[in-house]
Amino acid sequence: MTGFTILGRRWGRVTRFLSLFCLCLLFAIACTPREQTNTTPSSPGTTTAGDGRITVGTTAKPRTLDPADAYELASLGLVFNMSDRLYTYEPGSTEIKPQLATALPKASADGLTYTIPIRQGVVFHDGTPFNAKAMEFSIKRFIENKGKPSFLLADTVSSVTATGDYELTIKLKKPFAAFPALLAFSGVCAVSPGAYEIGAGKFKPDTFVGTGPYKLAQYGTDSLRLDIFDKYWGEKPANQGVNVQIQTSPVNLFNAFRTGAVDVAYLSLQPDQIRSLEEGGKKGDWQAITSQGSVVSYLVLNRNQKPLDKPEVRQAIAAIIDRPLLMERVLYGQADPLYSMIPTTFNVSQPLFKDKYSDGNFEKARQLLTAAGYSKDNPIKIPVWYPSSSPTRSLAAQTLKSLVDTKMDNIVQLEVNTVEGATFFKDISKGLYPAALLDWYPDFLDPDNYVQPFLACQKGSDAKGCEDGGSQTQGSFYYSETMNKLIDQQRKEQNPEARQKIFEQIQTQVVNDVPYVPLWQSKDYVFAQKGVSNVQLDPTQNLIYKTIKK
């Protein structure tokens, strides 16, 4: 699964791995139709010429609309468009800007206390006034209702308090420089205290009452209707509302767009369909909009499994990888080669894998393997695993095997294996797979989220590797006390320049130790009909409804 066939988001713990399998079941889960307000007689999935409404087509079926439990892109994309958060992103930028806050937070000298000024003159969809107390309620509910994404704040926040009518104070358990980025997560939005309650498991999956530019008018199994919220505090949407059509398959979405039944198509089309629609865009039949994605794909190497316990072997594999070949044969150019665990979305990213190993550097790989004691008579055998639900990773694995078979003179033998998704994500943290192909969907947009979940280890040793921590969860079992210290340092460092230097050290160590080999970074594709304008994605892959106009 790559960034252009997204079913949901991936997270860096055992529960997060297991949840990805659950995401694969989402398309089989239907939400009970629930009408919230009077709507026009027309179906939510139809458009009326000249009514100013936008029809968005997708295959992404939401599991819930409750922001305290919304964990997948299908749900978060809808929550995002009906809500406001303290902070949000400019399209095309990972820099946060105030939304329900009026300024960036002020952090105390010790990095433990954040003070946030709150916007005045805002009301919820049900007419309840918004203030600091309502934001305190919303954040406490996000944590205490114990939904799927609750760990994002529960692991970090010690307390949240309205210290004035329009001032919020949040205290952390320990310093975390990336904390403001957590407050831009779509689910950490304001919800009406009059419509929700706090308590573990007290969710409302088929309703939404926030402060955003749209209110939920109708929610059914195959369509949603979002109407303009006439008391919205900010800039009003450029359209008269949005109809969301949930298609049952990529083929249906593809055909619905080609026939003009939907104005905008986003998530999820197959690579060959994307290629076809791109060609149509070049001919002027419609618009093809591309943006850099935040999803990364990588090869995990288990240092607790022979022969991958030898650094030279892991380095040799890094030298063998031919990213341009993968781009051509597997991804149809619908991704970008990646040479760091930190994607190029962030200015701290450095292409050190390209500098040190390049692509398809078979001579370097032979030298490393020869030094490690391997030869044609004593070949190295490496099983590579991937979940059976991913045709893209299947093709990637077969391509890598073919590359090794033809270029490495039988010194390396790759054995390609697949297993059902639930089993794969359950067993990878047990260390059963020597090498595996995985994707990573970030929790929040900060370089930390591409480092800490992969490399940190709370308990381990040089002899045994990681016994408890991110690298154990991801299946590499990487352990380095130096790396643990660097991760802690960047999490505490408030100065951006100093923090960037720490990330440089982290990336240098990764390129030498090679617990993972980065492969590619996704591109996101949206298609829009002629006459539709201002179609944009935010950097967390959400289609921004309010700017779309026709």
XYZ file of C-alpha atoms in Angstrom:
550
model
C 0.000 0.000 0.000
C 1.403 3.373 -0.986
C 0.376 6.967 -0.555
C -1.978 6.809 -3.554
C -3.926 3.771 -2.296
C -4.485 4.886 1.253
C -6.944 3.075 3.474
C -5.880 4.716 6.688
C -2.981 5.852 8.827
C -0.138 3.844 10.321
C 1.190 4.346 13.844
C 4.366 3.343 15.607
C 3.351 0.903 18.328
C 2.129 -2.672 18.514
C -1.444 -1.433 18.732
C -0.824 0.839 15.787
C 0.436 -2.028 13.653
C -2.583 -4.103 14.577
C -4.851 -1.185 13.838
C -3.601 -0.976 10.253
C -5.082 -4.386 9.611
C -8.324 -3.152 11.079
C -8.201 -0.269 8.606
C -8.258 -2.768 5.784
C -11.686 -3.830 7.066
C -13.091 -0.312 7.040
C -14.532 -0.531 3.582
C -16.737 -3.371 4.801
C -18.101 -1.320 7.683
C -21.163 0.744 6.973
C -22.322 3.658 9.066
C -25.978 3.845 10.007
C -27.717 6.642 8.123
C -28.496 9.526 10.407
C -30.168 12.729 9.330
C -29.238 15.681 11.497
C -31.010 18.602 9.881
C -33.637 19.075 7.243
C -32.111 18.670 3.814
C -33.273 19.285 0.311
C -35.152 16.458 -1.407
C -32.212 15.711 -3.684
C -29.923 12.873 -2.686
C -26.639 13.899 -1.023
C -24.799 12.120 -3.797
C -26.237 14.126 -6.649
C -25.395 17.526 -8.014
C -27.708 20.180 -9.311
C -26.348 22.299 -12.127
C -25.631 25.800 -10.939
C -26.375 25.178 -7.253
C -22.764 25.981 -6.332
C -22.260 22.731 -4.449
C -19.196 20.537 -4.978
C -19.428 16.760 -5.358
C -16.370 14.907 -4.055
C -15.934 11.253 -4.996
C -13.906 8.845 -2.863
C -13.646 5.170 -1.912
C -12.616 6.077 1.642
C -15.509 5.114 3.921
C -15.330 6.718 7.383
C -15.508 4.433 10.405
C -16.506 7.302 12.706
C -16.932 11.067 12.751
C -16.033 11.354 16.435
C -12.722 13.243 16.544
C -11.715 11.562 19.798
C -11.756 8.198 18.007
C -11.018 9.164 14.385
C -7.826 7.357 13.444
C -7.954 6.884 9.686
C -7.663 9.308 6.807
C -11.252 8.614 5.684
C -12.583 9.842 9.032
C -10.000 12.537 9.701
C -10.530 14.156 6.285
C -14.194 14.781 7.090
C -13.478 15.914 10.649
C -10.824 18.272 9.281
C -13.311 20.012 6.980
C -16.056 20.397 9.599
C -13.806 21.554 12.416
C -11.226 24.033 13.633
C -8.158 23.285 15.707
C -5.925 25.538 17.732
C -3.426 25.388 14.858
C -3.495 24.363 11.227
C -1.227 24.292 8.151
C -0.917 26.404 5.075
C -1.317 24.226 1.960
C 2.109 23.102 0.812
C 3.806 23.958 4.106
C 4.553 22.083 7.328
C 4.655 25.335 9.296
C 1.715 25.676 11.665
C -0.371 28.824 11.926
C -3.021 29.896 14.480
C -6.645 28.954 13.876
C -8.701 28.872 17.097
C -5.615 30.210 18.827
C -4.698 33.803 18.018
C -0.925 33.305 18.241
C 1.661 30.548 18.457
C 1.994 29.097 21.969
C 4.421 30.544 24.483
C 6.616 27.852 26.007
C 8.170 28.139 29.452
C 11.945 28.038 29.824
C 11.840 24.388 30.908
C 9.656 23.446 27.929
C 6.920 22.004 30.145
C 4.233 24.721 30.068
C 2.512 26.109 26.965
C 0.245 29.175 27.173
C -2.154 29.703 24.278
C -4.360 32.749 23.596
C -7.844 31.718 22.421
C -9.968 33.341 19.700
C -13.111 35.254 20.674
C -16.412 35.492 18.784
C -16.590 31.807 17.792
C -19.688 29.595 18.194
C -20.306 25.886 17.722
C -22.726 24.462 15.168
C -25.327 24.053 17.946
C -24.998 27.696 19.027
C -22.869 27.011 22.129
C -20.230 29.735 22.603
C -16.599 28.730 22.173
C -14.016 29.785 24.770
C -10.975 28.422 26.597
C -13.166 26.218 28.790
C -14.671 24.580 25.699
C -11.182 23.930 24.314
C -10.135 22.461 27.662
C -13.195 20.159 27.476
C -12.323 19.105 23.916
C -8.714 18.215 24.705
C -9.623 16.407 27.930
C -12.241 14.430 26.030
C -9.690 13.510 23.343
C -7.434 12.075 26.062
C -9.912 10.626 28.567
C -12.333 8.954 26.146
C -9.423 6.689 25.210
C -10.082 6.562 21.477
C -7.603 5.204 18.953
C -5.498 8.399 18.653
C -5.691 9.344 22.354
C -2.076 8.279 22.944
C -0.900 11.301 20.938
C -1.777 13.597 23.841
C -2.126 11.080 26.699
C 1.569 10.195 26.463
C 2.566 13.857 26.453
C 0.069 16.052 28.349
C 0.030 16.275 32.140
C -2.826 18.786 32.445
C -4.923 21.205 30.402
C -6.600 24.161 32.079
C -8.543 27.245 31.043
C -6.570 29.886 32.960
C -8.823 32.659 31.655
C -11.911 33.029 29.491
C -9.632 33.115 26.447
C -6.381 31.616 27.687
C -5.449 27.944 27.762
C -2.504 26.492 29.691
C -1.178 23.020 28.886
C 1.478 21.310 31.001
C 3.534 18.442 29.618
C 4.915 15.359 31.351
C 8.294 16.034 29.769
C 9.631 18.534 27.223
C 8.597 17.878 23.647
C 9.630 20.445 21.038
C 7.180 19.060 18.467
C 4.171 19.515 20.769
C 2.552 22.383 18.802
C 2.362 20.047 15.775
C 0.228 17.659 17.858
C -2.282 20.468 18.378
C -2.718 20.663 14.581
C -3.783 16.989 14.386
C -7.287 16.915 12.853
C -8.819 15.065 15.795
C -7.621 17.611 18.367
C -10.404 19.974 17.337
C -12.990 21.913 19.304
C -16.286 20.051 19.932
C -19.354 21.405 21.648
C -19.593 20.621 25.395
C -23.354 20.629 24.863
C -23.240 17.778 22.349
C -20.538 15.476 23.764
C -19.471 14.029 27.079
C -16.216 12.903 28.646
C -15.772 9.254 29.571
C -13.925 6.226 28.288
C -15.675 4.866 25.214
C -18.360 7.579 25.123
C -18.210 8.236 21.401
C -20.707 9.603 18.875
C -19.642 8.031 15.592
C -22.447 9.342 13.357
C -22.636 12.997 14.331
C -20.374 16.040 14.460
C -20.783 19.363 16.249
C -17.760 21.634 15.944
C -16.921 25.208 14.948
C -15.839 24.689 11.330
C -17.062 26.218 8.058
C -19.359 23.243 7.318
C -21.924 21.482 9.476
C -23.026 17.903 8.970
C -26.452 17.856 7.300
C -26.744 14.190 6.385
C -24.670 11.074 6.991
C -25.406 7.796 5.221
C -23.638 4.623 4.230
C -22.667 5.881 0.780
C -22.938 9.674 0.994
C -22.609 12.714 3.203
C -23.950 16.220 2.854
C -22.055 19.149 4.358
C -23.860 22.486 4.449
C -22.415 25.948 5.029
C -22.325 27.025 8.682
C -23.724 30.536 8.409
C -22.272 31.656 11.759
C -18.726 30.636 10.938
C -16.205 33.065 12.402
C -13.703 32.889 9.562
C -13.684 33.215 5.805
C -16.744 31.584 4.296
C -16.325 28.684 1.845
C -16.023 29.513 -1.848
C -18.805 26.996 -2.616
C -22.381 26.452 -1.382
C -21.687 23.129 0.307
C -20.206 19.707 -0.386
C -21.738 16.351 -1.319
C -19.444 13.404 -0.633
C -20.059 10.264 -2.705
C -18.490 7.092 -1.282
C -17.804 4.712 -4.164
C -17.537 0.977 -3.568
C -14.345 0.492 -5.603
C -11.562 2.396 -7.372
C -13.112 1.333 -10.702
C -16.408 2.962 -9.773
C -14.625 6.131 -8.650
C -12.604 6.177 -11.872
C -15.751 5.842 -13.985
C -17.715 8.363 -11.914
C -15.022 10.953 -12.521
C -14.591 10.201 -16.221
C -18.347 10.563 -16.801
C -18.518 13.824 -14.830
C -20.668 12.422 -12.019
C -18.233 13.873 -9.481
C -16.424 17.207 -9.575
C -13.359 16.046 -7.648
C -11.911 12.524 -7.172
C -9.590 11.808 -4.255
C -8.657 8.563 -2.489
C -8.169 5.980 -3.691
C -7.372 5.188 -7.295
C -5.083 2.440 -8.562
C -1.727 3.386 -10.168
C -2.885 2.508 -13.689
C -6.043 4.610 -13.232
C -3.964 7.532 -11.986
C -1.723 7.187 -15.025
C -4.745 7.198 -17.340
C -6.279 10.260 -15.673
C -2.933 12.057 -15.777
C -2.846 11.524 -19.543
C -6.353 12.955 -19.793
C -5.216 15.940 -17.758
C -2.365 16.579 -20.200
C -4.886 16.576 -23.054
C -7.027 19.139 -21.240
C -9.936 16.781 -20.521
C -9.777 17.622 -16.809
C -7.245 18.699 -14.175
C -4.623 16.489 -12.538
C -3.286 17.963 -9.304
C -0.202 16.466 -7.659
C 1.373 17.264 -4.318
C 4.188 15.818 -2.276
C 2.957 13.213 0.184
C 4.053 12.506 3.739
C 3.878 8.688 3.578
C 7.204 6.844 3.386
C 8.021 3.265 2.411
C 11.050 1.441 3.700
C 12.791 -1.900 4.102
C 13.210 -2.963 7.723
C 16.276 -5.093 8.585
C 16.122 -7.195 11.756
C 19.517 -7.013 13.506
C 18.569 -9.982 15.703
C 18.340 -12.332 12.711
C 21.455 -13.723 11.017
C 22.997 -12.671 8.686
C 21.521 -9.190 9.256
C 23.299 -8.972 12.604
C 26.377 -7.898 10.612
C 26.475 -4.164 9.720
C 28.298 -4.950 6.471
C 25.383 -7.087 5.316
C 22.847 -4.349 6.049
C 25.065 -1.823 4.269
C 25.343 -4.134 1.256
C 21.553 -4.317 0.994
C 21.418 -0.510 1.103
C 23.867 -0.421 -1.823
C 21.840 -2.940 -3.869
C 18.568 -0.981 -3.717
C 17.808 0.720 -7.043
C 15.166 3.377 -6.360
C 14.865 4.689 -9.934
C 14.107 1.116 -11.027
C 11.397 0.839 -8.358
C 9.955 4.199 -9.466
C 9.743 2.950 -13.057
C 8.602 -0.653 -12.668
C 6.556 -0.553 -9.474
C 5.272 2.973 -8.978
C 4.867 4.359 -12.518
C 6.660 7.489 -11.335
C 3.899 8.156 -8.786
C 6.348 8.551 -5.894
C 9.749 10.114 -5.266
C 12.955 8.234 -4.319
C 13.764 8.643 -0.628
C 17.305 8.682 0.762
C 16.624 9.403 4.434
C 14.156 8.148 7.039
C 13.042 11.795 7.241
C 11.153 12.754 4.064
C 12.056 15.773 1.984
C 8.925 17.476 3.333
C 11.226 18.763 6.078
C 14.307 20.917 5.539
C 16.302 18.766 7.979
C 16.144 15.808 5.552
C 19.517 14.862 4.078
C 19.976 12.357 1.201
C 22.753 10.491 2.986
C 21.809 7.061 1.606
C 22.327 8.441 -1.901
C 25.656 9.993 -0.938
C 26.981 6.859 0.757
C 25.435 3.998 -1.254
C 23.881 5.576 -4.401
C 21.455 3.262 -6.300
C 22.206 -0.198 -7.614
C 25.814 0.003 -6.462
C 26.475 -3.693 -6.953
C 30.257 -3.426 -6.823
C 30.096 -1.794 -3.387
C 27.640 -4.466 -2.249
C 30.007 -7.250 -3.410
C 32.941 -5.661 -1.601
C 30.971 -5.403 1.654
C 29.684 -8.978 1.432
C 33.111 -10.357 0.536
C 34.555 -8.590 3.592
C 31.796 -10.205 5.684
C 32.844 -13.670 4.446
C 30.275 -14.341 1.727
C 30.871 -15.587 -1.819
C 29.245 -17.558 -4.652
C 30.114 -20.722 -2.740
C 28.843 -19.255 0.524
C 25.891 -17.059 -0.518
C 23.868 -14.880 1.820
C 20.166 -15.826 2.048
C 17.643 -13.209 3.181
C 13.883 -13.824 3.439
C 11.852 -10.657 2.703
C 8.264 -10.504 3.979
C 5.284 -8.268 3.256
C 1.525 -8.334 4.018
C -0.550 -10.017 1.313
C -2.982 -7.072 1.184
C -0.404 -4.913 -0.619
C 0.009 -5.463 -4.385
C 2.504 -2.583 -4.562
C 4.813 -4.147 -1.998
C 4.400 -7.513 -3.718
C 5.655 -6.011 -6.970
C 8.444 -4.183 -5.110
C 9.604 -7.421 -3.488
C 9.599 -9.298 -6.798
C 11.474 -6.446 -8.482
C 14.168 -6.485 -5.781
C 14.503 -10.259 -6.092
C 14.873 -10.020 -9.880
C 17.474 -7.274 -9.447
C 19.531 -9.399 -7.054
C 19.214 -12.508 -9.230
C 20.539 -10.725 -12.308
C 23.163 -8.423 -10.780
C 24.704 -10.070 -7.702
C 26.275 -13.232 -9.186
C 24.478 -15.494 -6.715
C 26.283 -13.979 -3.713
C 22.877 -12.809 -2.468
C 19.670 -14.809 -2.585
C 16.402 -13.036 -1.710
C 13.476 -15.217 -0.751
C 10.132 -13.423 -1.141
C 7.388 -14.380 1.330
C 3.907 -13.051 2.044
C 1.481 -13.555 4.891
C -2.026 -12.362 5.702
C -2.065 -8.781 7.017
C -3.249 -9.387 10.595
C -0.613 -12.061 11.126
C 2.111 -9.896 9.614
C 1.464 -6.888 11.834
C 1.103 -9.090 14.909
C 4.313 -11.019 14.307
C 6.719 -8.338 13.086
C 7.240 -7.011 16.617
C 8.034 -10.572 17.733
C 11.094 -10.608 15.484
C 9.901 -13.343 13.129
C 10.838 -11.547 9.908
C 14.479 -10.960 8.906
C 13.483 -8.261 6.422
C 10.126 -6.672 5.654
C 8.575 -4.019 3.410
C 6.470 -1.464 5.257
C 4.783 1.926 4.886
C 4.623 4.674 7.499
C 1.742 7.117 7.825
C 2.836 9.893 10.177
C 0.945 10.697 13.364
C 1.863 14.365 13.100
C 4.076 16.485 10.871
C 7.449 16.805 12.520
C 10.763 15.044 11.765
C 10.535 13.448 15.219
C 7.688 11.246 13.997
C 9.954 9.654 11.379
C 12.731 9.071 13.915
C 11.466 8.275 17.407
C 8.973 5.513 16.429
C 11.701 3.730 14.426
C 14.865 4.191 16.446
C 14.001 4.757 20.105
C 14.302 1.912 22.597
C 13.327 2.153 26.266
C 14.787 -1.225 27.184
C 17.556 -3.115 25.452
C 21.263 -3.829 25.123
C 23.944 -4.131 22.475
C 23.854 -7.900 22.910
C 20.078 -8.455 22.752
C 18.974 -5.454 20.760
C 15.744 -3.650 21.586
C 13.402 -5.467 23.965
C 10.838 -2.677 24.355
C 10.465 0.417 22.200
C 9.817 1.804 18.743
C 12.479 -0.214 16.943
C 11.174 -3.450 18.478
C 7.655 -2.566 17.358
C 8.853 -1.827 13.833
C 10.757 -5.112 13.647
C 14.369 -3.883 13.378
C 15.234 -4.383 17.079
C 17.808 -1.635 16.695
C 19.476 -0.530 19.925
C 21.870 2.366 20.407
C 22.328 4.321 23.607
C 23.808 7.164 21.558
C 20.684 7.238 19.392
C 18.413 7.251 22.445
C 20.263 10.288 23.777
C 20.074 12.108 20.439
C 16.312 11.492 20.236
C 15.828 12.844 23.763
C 17.952 15.878 22.926
C 15.985 16.848 19.813
C 12.717 16.401 21.706
C 13.858 18.891 24.341
C 15.574 21.374 22.031
C 13.446 24.478 21.361
C 15.988 26.193 19.109
C 15.292 25.138 15.472
C 18.915 25.484 14.319
C 20.264 23.443 17.229
C 17.537 20.847 16.701
C 18.447 20.581 13.013
C 22.047 19.734 13.926
C 20.811 16.902 16.146
C 18.720 15.519 13.283
C 21.848 15.611 11.122
C 23.645 13.434 13.689
C 20.694 11.047 13.821
C 20.630 10.635 10.036
C 24.392 10.102 9.908
C 24.145 7.298 12.443
C 21.229 5.676 10.580
C 23.131 5.633 7.271
C 26.036 3.854 8.993
C 24.039 1.411 11.137
C 21.295 0.765 8.514
C 18.460 -0.586 10.671
C 16.183 0.480 7.794
C 16.610 1.369 4.146
C 14.330 4.217 2.977
C 12.776 3.501 -0.422
C 10.237 6.082 -1.569
C 8.032 8.975 -0.526
C 4.453 9.147 -1.746
C 2.838 11.629 -4.075
C -0.804 12.542 -3.599
C -3.141 12.843 -6.584
C -6.419 14.726 -6.912
C -8.424 15.023 -10.122
C -10.883 17.830 -10.825
C -13.207 18.631 -13.702
C -12.668 21.639 -15.935
C -14.256 24.710 -14.402
C -13.420 23.594 -10.857
C -10.761 25.750 -9.201
C -8.653 26.054 -6.030
C -8.370 22.310 -5.375
C -5.710 21.879 -2.698
C -4.403 19.357 -0.186
C -3.073 20.241 3.227
C 0.244 18.555 4.171
C -1.562 15.891 6.221
C -3.230 14.597 3.005
C -6.623 16.200 3.668
C -8.525 17.596 0.692
C -9.488 21.168 1.617
C -13.189 21.567 0.786
C -13.754 25.241 1.557
C -11.473 26.634 -1.172
C -13.022 24.598 -4.016
C -15.141 26.601 -6.429
C -16.940 25.946 -9.714
